[in-house]
Coordinates of C-alpha atoms (C1' of nucleotides) in Angstrom, one line a residue:
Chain A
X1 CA -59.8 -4.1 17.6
X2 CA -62.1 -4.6 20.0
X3 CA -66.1 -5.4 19.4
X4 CA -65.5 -7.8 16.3
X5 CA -68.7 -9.5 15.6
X6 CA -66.9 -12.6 14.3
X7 CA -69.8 -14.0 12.2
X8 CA -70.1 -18.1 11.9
X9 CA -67.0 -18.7 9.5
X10 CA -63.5 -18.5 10.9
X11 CA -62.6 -14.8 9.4
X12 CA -64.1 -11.8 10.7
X13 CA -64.2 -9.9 6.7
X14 CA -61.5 -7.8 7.3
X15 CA -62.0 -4.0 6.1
X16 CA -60.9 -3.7 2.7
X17 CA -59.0 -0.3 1.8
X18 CA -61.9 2.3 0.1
X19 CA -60.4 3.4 -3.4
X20 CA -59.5 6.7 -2.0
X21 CA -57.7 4.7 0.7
X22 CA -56.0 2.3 -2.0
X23 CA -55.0 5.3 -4.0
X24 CA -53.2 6.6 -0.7
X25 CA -51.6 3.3 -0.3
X26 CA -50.4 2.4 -3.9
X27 CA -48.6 6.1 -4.2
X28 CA -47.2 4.9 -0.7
X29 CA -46.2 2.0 -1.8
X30 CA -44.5 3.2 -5.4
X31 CA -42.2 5.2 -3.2
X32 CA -41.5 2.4 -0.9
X33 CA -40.2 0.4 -3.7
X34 CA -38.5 3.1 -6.2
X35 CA -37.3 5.6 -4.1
X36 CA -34.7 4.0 -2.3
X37 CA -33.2 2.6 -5.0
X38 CA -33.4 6.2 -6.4
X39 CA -31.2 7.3 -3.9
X40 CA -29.2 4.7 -3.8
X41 CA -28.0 4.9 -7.1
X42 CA -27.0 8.5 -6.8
X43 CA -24.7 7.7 -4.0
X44 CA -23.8 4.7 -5.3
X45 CA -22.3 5.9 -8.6
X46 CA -21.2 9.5 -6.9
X47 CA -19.7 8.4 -3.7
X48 CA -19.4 4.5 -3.9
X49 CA -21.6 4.1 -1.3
X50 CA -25.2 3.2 -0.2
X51 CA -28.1 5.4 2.0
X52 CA -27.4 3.1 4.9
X53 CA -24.0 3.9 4.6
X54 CA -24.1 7.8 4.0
X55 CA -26.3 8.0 7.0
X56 CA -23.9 6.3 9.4
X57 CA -21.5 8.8 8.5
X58 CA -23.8 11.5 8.4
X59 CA -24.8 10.3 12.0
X60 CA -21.1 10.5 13.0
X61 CA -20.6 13.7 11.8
X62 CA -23.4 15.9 13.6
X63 CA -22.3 13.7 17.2
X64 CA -20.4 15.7 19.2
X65 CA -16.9 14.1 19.1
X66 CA -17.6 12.5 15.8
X67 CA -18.2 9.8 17.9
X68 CA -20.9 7.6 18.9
X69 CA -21.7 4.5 20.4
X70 CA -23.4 1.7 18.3
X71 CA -26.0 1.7 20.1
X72 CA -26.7 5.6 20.1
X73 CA -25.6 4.8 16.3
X74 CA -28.3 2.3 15.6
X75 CA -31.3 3.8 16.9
X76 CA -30.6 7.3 15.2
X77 CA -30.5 5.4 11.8
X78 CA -33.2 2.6 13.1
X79 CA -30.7 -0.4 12.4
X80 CA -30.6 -3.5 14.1
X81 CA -27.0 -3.8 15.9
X82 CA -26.0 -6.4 13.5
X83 CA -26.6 -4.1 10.5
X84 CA -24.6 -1.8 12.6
X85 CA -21.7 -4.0 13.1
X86 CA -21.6 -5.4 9.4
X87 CA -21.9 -1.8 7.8
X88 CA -19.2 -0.4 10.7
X89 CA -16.8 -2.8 9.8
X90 CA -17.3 -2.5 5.8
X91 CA -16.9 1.6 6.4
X92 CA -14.0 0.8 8.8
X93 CA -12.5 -1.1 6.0
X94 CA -12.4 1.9 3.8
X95 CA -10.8 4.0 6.5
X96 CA -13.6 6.1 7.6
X97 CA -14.4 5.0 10.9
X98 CA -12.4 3.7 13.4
X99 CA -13.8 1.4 16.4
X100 CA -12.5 2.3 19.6
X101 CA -13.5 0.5 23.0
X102 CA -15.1 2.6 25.5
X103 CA -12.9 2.9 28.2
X104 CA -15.7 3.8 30.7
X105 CA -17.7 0.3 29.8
X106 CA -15.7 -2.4 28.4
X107 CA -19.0 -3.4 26.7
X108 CA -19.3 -0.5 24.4
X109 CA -17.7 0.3 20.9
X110 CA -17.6 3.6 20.3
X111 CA -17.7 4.8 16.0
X112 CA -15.5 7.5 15.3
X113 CA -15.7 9.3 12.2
X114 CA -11.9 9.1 10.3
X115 CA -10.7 12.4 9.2
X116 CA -10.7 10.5 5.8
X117 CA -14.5 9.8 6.7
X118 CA -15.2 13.2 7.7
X119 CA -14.3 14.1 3.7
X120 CA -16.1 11.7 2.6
X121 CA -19.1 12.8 4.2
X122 CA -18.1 16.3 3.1
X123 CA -17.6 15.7 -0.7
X124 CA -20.7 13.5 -0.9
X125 CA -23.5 15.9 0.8
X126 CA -23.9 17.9 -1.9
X127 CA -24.7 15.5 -4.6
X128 CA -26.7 14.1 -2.1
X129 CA -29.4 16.7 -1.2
X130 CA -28.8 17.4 -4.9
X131 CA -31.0 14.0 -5.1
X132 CA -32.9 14.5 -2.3
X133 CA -34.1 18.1 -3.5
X134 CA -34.7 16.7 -6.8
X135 CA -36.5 13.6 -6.5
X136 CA -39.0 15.2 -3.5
X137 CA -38.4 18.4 -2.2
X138 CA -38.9 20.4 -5.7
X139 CA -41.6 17.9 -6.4
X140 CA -43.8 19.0 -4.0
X141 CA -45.7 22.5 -2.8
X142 CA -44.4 23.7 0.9
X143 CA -47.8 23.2 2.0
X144 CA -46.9 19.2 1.1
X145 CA -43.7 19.4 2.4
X146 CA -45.7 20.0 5.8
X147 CA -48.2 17.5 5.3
X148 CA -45.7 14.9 4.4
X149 CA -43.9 15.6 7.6
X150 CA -47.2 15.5 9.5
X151 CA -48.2 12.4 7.8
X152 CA -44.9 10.6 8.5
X153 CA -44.8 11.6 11.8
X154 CA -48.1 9.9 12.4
X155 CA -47.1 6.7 10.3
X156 CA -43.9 6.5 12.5
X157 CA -46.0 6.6 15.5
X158 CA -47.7 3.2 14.5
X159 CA -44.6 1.9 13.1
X160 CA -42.4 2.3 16.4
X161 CA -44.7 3.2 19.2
X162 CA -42.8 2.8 21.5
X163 CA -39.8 5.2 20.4
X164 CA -39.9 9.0 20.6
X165 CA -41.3 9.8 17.3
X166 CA -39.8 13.5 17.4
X167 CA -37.6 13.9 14.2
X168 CA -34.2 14.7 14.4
X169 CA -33.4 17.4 17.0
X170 CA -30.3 18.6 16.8
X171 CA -27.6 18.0 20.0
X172 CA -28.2 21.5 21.6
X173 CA -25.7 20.5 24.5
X174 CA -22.2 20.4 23.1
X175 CA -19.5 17.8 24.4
X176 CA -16.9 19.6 22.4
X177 CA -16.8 22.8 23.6
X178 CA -13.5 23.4 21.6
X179 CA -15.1 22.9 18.6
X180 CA -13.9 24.7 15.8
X181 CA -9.9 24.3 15.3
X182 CA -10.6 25.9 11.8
X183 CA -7.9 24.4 10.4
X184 CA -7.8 20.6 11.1
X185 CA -11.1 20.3 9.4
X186 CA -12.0 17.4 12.0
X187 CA -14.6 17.7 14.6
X188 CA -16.9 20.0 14.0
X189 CA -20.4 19.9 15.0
X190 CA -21.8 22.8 13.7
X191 CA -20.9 24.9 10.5
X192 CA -20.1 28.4 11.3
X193 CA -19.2 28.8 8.2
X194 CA -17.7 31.8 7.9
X195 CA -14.3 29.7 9.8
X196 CA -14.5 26.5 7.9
X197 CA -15.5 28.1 4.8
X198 CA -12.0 28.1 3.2
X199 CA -11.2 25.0 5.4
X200 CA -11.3 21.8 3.0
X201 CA -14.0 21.7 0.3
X202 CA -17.7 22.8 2.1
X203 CA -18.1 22.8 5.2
X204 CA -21.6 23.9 5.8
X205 CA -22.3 20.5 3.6
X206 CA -21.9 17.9 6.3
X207 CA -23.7 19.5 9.0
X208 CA -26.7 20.0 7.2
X209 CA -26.2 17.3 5.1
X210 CA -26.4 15.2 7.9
X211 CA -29.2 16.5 9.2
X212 CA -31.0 16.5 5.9
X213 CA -30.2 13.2 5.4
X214 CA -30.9 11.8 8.5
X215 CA -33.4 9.9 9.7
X216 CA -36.2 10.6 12.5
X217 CA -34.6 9.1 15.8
X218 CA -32.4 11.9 17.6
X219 CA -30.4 9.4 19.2
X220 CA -30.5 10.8 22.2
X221 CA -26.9 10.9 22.9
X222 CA -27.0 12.0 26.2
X223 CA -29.2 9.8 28.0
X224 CA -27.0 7.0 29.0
X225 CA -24.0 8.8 28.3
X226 CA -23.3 9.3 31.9
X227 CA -25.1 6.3 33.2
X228 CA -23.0 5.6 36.5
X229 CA -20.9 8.3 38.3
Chain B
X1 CA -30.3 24.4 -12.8
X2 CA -30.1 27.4 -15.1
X3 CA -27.8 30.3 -13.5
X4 CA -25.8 29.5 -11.0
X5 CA -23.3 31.9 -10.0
X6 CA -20.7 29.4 -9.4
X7 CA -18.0 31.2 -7.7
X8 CA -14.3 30.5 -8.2
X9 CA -13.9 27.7 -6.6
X10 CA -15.4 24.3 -8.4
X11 CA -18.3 24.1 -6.2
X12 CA -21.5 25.6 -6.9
X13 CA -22.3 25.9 -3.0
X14 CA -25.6 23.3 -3.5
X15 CA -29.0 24.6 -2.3
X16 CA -29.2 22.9 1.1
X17 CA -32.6 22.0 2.9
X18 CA -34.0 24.8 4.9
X19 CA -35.9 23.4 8.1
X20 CA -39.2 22.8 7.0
X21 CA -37.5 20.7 4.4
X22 CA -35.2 18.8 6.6
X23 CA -38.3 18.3 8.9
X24 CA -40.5 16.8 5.8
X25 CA -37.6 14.7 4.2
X26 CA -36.5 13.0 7.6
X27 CA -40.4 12.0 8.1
X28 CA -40.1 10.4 4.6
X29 CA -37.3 9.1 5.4
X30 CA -37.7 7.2 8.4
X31 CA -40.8 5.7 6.4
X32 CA -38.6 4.6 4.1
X33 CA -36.2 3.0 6.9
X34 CA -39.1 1.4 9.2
X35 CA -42.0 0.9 7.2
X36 CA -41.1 -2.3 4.6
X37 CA -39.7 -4.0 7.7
X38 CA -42.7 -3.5 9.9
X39 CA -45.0 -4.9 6.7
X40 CA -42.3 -7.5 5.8
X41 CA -42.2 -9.1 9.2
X42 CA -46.2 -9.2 9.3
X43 CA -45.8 -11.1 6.0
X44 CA -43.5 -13.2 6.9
X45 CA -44.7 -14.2 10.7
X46 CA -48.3 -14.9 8.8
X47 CA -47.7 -15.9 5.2
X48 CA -44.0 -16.9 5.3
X49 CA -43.1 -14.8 2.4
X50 CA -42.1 -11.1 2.0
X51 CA -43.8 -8.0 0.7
X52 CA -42.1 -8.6 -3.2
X53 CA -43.2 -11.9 -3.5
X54 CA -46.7 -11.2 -2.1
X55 CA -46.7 -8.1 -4.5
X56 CA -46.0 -10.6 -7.1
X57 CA -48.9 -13.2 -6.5
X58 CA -51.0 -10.4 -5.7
X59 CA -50.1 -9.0 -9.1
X60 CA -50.8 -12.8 -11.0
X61 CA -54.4 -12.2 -8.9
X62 CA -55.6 -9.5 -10.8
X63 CA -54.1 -10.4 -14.0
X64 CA -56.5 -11.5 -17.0
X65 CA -55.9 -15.4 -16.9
X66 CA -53.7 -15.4 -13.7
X67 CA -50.7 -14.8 -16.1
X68 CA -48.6 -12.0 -16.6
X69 CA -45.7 -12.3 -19.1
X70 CA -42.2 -11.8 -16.9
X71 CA -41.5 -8.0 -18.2
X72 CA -45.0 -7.2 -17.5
X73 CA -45.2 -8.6 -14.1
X74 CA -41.7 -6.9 -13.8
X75 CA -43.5 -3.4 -14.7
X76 CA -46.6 -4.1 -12.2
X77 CA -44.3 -4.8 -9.1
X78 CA -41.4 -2.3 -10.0
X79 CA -38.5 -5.2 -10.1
X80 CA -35.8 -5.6 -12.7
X81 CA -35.9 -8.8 -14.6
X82 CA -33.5 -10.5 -13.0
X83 CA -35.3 -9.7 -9.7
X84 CA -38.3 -11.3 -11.1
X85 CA -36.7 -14.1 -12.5
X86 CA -35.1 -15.2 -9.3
X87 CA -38.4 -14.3 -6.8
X88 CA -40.9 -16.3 -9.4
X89 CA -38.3 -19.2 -9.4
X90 CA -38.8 -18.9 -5.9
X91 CA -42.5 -19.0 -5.7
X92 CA -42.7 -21.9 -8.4
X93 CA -40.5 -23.9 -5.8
X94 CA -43.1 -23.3 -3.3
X95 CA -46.0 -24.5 -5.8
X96 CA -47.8 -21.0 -5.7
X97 CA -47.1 -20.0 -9.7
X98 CA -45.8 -22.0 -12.9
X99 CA -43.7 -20.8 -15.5
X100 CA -45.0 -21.6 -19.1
X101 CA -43.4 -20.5 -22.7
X102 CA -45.3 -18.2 -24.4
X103 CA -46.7 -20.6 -27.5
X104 CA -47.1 -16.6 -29.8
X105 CA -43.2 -15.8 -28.9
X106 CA -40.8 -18.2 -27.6
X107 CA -38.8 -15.8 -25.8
X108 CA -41.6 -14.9 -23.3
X109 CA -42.1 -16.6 -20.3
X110 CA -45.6 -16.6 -18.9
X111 CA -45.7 -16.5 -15.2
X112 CA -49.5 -18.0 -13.9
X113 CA -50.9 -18.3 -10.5
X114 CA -51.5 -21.9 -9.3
X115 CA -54.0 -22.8 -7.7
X116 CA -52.7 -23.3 -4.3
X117 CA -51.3 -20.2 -5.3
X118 CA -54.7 -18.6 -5.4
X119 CA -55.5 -19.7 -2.0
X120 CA -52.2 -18.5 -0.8
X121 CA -53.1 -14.9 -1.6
X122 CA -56.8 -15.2 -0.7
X123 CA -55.5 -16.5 3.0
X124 CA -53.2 -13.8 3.1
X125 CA -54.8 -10.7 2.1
X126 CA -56.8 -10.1 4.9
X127 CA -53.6 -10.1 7.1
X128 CA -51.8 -7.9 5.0
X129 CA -54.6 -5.1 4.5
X130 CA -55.0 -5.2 8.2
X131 CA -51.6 -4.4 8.3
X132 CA -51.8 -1.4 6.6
X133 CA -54.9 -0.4 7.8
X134 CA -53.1 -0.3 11.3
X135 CA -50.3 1.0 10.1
X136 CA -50.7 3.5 7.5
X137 CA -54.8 4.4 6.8
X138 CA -55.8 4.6 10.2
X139 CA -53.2 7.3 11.3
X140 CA -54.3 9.9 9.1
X141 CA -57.3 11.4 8.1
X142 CA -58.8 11.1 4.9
X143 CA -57.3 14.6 4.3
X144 CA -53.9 13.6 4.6
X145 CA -54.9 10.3 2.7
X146 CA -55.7 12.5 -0.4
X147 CA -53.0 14.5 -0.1
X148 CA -50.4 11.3 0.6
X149 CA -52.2 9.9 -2.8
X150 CA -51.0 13.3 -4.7
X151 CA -47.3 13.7 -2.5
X152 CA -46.5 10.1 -3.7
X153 CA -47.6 10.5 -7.2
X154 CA -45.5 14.1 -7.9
X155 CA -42.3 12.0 -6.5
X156 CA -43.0 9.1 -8.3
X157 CA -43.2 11.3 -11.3
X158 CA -40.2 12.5 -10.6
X159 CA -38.5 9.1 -9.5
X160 CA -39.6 7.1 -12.9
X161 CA -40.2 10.2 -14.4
X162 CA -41.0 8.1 -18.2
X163 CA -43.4 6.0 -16.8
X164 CA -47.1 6.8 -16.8
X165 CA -47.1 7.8 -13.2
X166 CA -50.6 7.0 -12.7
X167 CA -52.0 4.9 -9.7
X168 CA -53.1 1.7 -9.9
X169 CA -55.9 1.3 -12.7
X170 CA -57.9 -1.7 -13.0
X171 CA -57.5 -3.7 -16.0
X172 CA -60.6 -2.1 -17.8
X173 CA -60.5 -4.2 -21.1
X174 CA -61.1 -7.8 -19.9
X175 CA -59.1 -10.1 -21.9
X176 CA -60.7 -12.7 -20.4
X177 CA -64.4 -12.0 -21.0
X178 CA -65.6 -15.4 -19.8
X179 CA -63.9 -14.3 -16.9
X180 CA -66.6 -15.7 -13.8
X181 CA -67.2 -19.6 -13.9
X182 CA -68.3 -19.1 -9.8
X183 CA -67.0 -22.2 -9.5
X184 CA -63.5 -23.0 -10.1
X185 CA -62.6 -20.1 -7.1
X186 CA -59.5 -19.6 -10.4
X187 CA -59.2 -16.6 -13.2
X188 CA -61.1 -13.9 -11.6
X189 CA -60.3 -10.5 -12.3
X190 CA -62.8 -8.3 -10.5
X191 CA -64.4 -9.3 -7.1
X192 CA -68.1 -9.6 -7.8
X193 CA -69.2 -10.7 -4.5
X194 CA -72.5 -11.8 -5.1
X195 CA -71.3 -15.1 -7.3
X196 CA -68.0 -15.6 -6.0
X197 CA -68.8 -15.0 -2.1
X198 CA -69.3 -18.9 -1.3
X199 CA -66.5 -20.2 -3.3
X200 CA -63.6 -20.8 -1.3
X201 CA -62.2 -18.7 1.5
X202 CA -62.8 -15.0 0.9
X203 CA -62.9 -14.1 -2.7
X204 CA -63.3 -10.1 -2.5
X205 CA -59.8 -10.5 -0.7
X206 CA -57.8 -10.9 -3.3
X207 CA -59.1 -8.8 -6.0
X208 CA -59.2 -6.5 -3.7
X209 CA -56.1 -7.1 -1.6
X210 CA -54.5 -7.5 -4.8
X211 CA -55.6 -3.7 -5.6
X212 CA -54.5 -2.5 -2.2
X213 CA -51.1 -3.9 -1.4
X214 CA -49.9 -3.5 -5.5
X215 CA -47.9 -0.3 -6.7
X216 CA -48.5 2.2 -8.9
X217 CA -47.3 0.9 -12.0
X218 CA -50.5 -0.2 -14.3
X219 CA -48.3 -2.8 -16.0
X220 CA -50.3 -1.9 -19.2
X221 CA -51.2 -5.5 -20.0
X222 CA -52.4 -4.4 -23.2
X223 CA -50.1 -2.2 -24.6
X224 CA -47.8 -5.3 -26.1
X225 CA -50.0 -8.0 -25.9
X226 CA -50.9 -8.1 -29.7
X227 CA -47.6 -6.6 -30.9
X228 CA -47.8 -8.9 -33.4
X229 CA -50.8 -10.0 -36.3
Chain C
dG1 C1' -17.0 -11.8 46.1
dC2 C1' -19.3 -14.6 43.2
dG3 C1' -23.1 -16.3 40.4
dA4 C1' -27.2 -15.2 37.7
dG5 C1' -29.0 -12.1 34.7
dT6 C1' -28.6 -8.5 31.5
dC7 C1' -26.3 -5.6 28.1
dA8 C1' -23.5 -4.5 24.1
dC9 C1' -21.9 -6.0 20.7
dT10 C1' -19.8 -9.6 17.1
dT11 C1' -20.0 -13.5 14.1
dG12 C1' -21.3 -16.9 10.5
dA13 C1' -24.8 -18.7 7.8
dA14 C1' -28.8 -18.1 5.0
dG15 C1' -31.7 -15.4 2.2
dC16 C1' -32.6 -11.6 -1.0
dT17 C1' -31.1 -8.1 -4.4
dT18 C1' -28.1 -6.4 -7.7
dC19 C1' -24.7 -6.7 -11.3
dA20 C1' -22.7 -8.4 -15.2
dA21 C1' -22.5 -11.8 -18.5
dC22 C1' -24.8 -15.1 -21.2
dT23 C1' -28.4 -17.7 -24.0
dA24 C1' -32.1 -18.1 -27.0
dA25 C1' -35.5 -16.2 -30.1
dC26 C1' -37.5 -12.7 -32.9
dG27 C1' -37.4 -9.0 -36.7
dG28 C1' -35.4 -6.8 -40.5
dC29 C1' -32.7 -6.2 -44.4
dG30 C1' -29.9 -7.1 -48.2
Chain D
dC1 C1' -31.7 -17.4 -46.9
dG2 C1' -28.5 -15.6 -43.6
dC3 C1' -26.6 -12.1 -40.7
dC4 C1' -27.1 -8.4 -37.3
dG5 C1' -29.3 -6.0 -33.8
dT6 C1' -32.9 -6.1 -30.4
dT7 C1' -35.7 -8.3 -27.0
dA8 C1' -36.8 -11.6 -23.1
dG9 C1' -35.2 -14.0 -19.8
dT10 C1' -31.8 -16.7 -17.0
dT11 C1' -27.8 -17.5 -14.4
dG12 C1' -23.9 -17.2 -11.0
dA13 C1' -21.2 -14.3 -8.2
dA14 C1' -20.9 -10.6 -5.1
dG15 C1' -22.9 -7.6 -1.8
dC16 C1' -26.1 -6.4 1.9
dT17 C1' -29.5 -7.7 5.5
dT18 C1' -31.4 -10.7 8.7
dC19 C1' -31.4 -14.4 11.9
dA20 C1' -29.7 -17.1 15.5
dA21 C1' -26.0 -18.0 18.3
dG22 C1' -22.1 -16.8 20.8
dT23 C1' -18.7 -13.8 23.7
dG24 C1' -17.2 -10.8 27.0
dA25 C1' -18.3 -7.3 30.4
dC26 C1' -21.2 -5.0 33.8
dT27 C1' -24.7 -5.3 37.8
dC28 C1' -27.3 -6.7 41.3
dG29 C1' -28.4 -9.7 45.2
dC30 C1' -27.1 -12.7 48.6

DNA sequence: GCGAGTCACTTGAAGCTTCAACTAACGGCG
DNA sequence: CGCCGTTAGTTGAAGCTTCAAGTGACTCGC
């Protein structure tokens, strides 16, 4: 980046990949491209709808109220806020999320998860990590399941640099500290499952789900939470 | 998958992630999320195109004549046909591949690099490796290189779990034997530096490039070529 | 207390991908 | 030969994502 001799012609020969280096890249790359779709086709045909999707709801249903800004709801699935908005509205079409305006800042939508969402989420999970466990988890040796988290840890580094590259942490602090109605089957944050067990269909599912399926950012939900005051 | 207890109720209580797990898959899958937009926008900002289409002139690049019959092409960059179909209508808009009929088999189409599509990938390669140099190779060590190379091959066994899940291999069995005129800066299949150095921009690029930024699918160009005679 | 600047979204259009037909050509087979 | 099934590819519509504006609402400084 910073001594580049720049020889007489207007490119300085860029460093070509070494083969072990291309090998790296190509199996990169293979999952890049089939993987996804992988997924997506699971969800697709067993819940009617996409990652993107699943992981909004999965977001909403590990935040403490079931709630969440779009903000705080973009960055822990890495969306722009117009993905957010387009894919908010689509799942608020379906009934399972409802847009509320935040009566502390006029500004700010807050995502709830619908009850109907919440079983949604529920009913999907399974089939879900199902995929998940299939297509990579089983694939691999536990020894690769901690390089692969080393190695995307450092990728992530380079990709957002400037975000805090620590995957998913779950919210330690409760908001809800009346948690677990164990009967309404709505807002819960984490399983206990020996209450929610016999609740609706799994309980457990979501929580973990969530987290399983989730993506890096931990959406730091109580950094600006409290902003003024 | 064999003996599941399955208790009374209808749900076989799925085997969720345990943390190491979680911590793996959420690397992976914030890769998935961050990384093709972080490569597409470099494409696009430099090259005006995205990763697919570059993929797919990249592919044309290493191909025997520049041509690569639409399945095959198809196979090497992991697209459905209809993908293909609209992304090399595409490119033959922009001037950088034509579409021929097959003259053997009339239903074929045979997509070939033009010349100003040549150029297009040889002034765009560099870019693009750099990219991944910066963002990919050069946060791990060649450790975690090897063992991204063997991770992403055991999923991708398991994602197109038919296909010969073998990396990249370059096209061993020239078709085109005659292959280096040196001159024309067209149909070249492997770099050969010495001849080809002075020809037109860089010429290792592309072959190269070509190998780096392609996916895992060999597109066995010879497996159907002659199905025929 | 009001005006500029920022923030948090939302919106509509354009582009890309997927999906479901649909066309044309080949390969057998009777 | 002529029909049937397969293969190769194209097409248009629908859906999702991105991009570029645009709209209120808050905040800070004077």
């Amino acid at each position: 980046m910073s001594s580049k001799p720049e020889p007489v012609t207007s490119e300085p020969e860029p460093r070509w990949l070494t083969p072990a280096e291309r090998a790296g890249w190509l199996s990169l790359a293979g999952i890049l491209i089939r993987l996804p779709g992988a997924l997506d086709s699971q969800l697709q045909r067993d819940a009617g709808m996409n990652t993107f999707e699943y992981f909004v709801l999965s977001g909403l249903s590990m935040a403490p109220k079931h709630t969440l800004r779009m903000t705080e709801l973009a960055a822990f699935v890495s969306g722009s806020p117009s993905r957010l908005s387009h894919v908010v509205k689509r799942l608020e079409q379906r009934g399972w999320v409802r847009r509320d305006l935040d009566p502390q800042d006029a500004r700010c939508t807050n995502a709830v998860l619908t009850e109907a969402g919440w079983d949604k989420v529920v009913a999907s999970a399974p089939g879900h990590v199902e995929a998940v466990r299939h297509l990579v988890i089983d694939a691999l040796t536990s020894g690769q399941i901690r390089q692969l988290h080393e190695i995307g840890e450092r990728i992530l580094g380079r990709v957002a640099p400037d975000e805090p590259c620590t995957a998913y942490r779950p919210a330690t602090h409760e908001t809800t500290p009346t948690t677990h109605p164990a009967e309404a089957s709505t807002r819960q944050t984490e399983p206990s499952t020996r209450q929610a067990k016999s609740t609706a269909h799994q309980t457990k599912p979501t929580t973990r789900q969530a987290a399983s399926t989730h993506q890096t950012q931990p959406a730091t939900p109580r950094s600006k939470k409290v902003p003024r005051s």
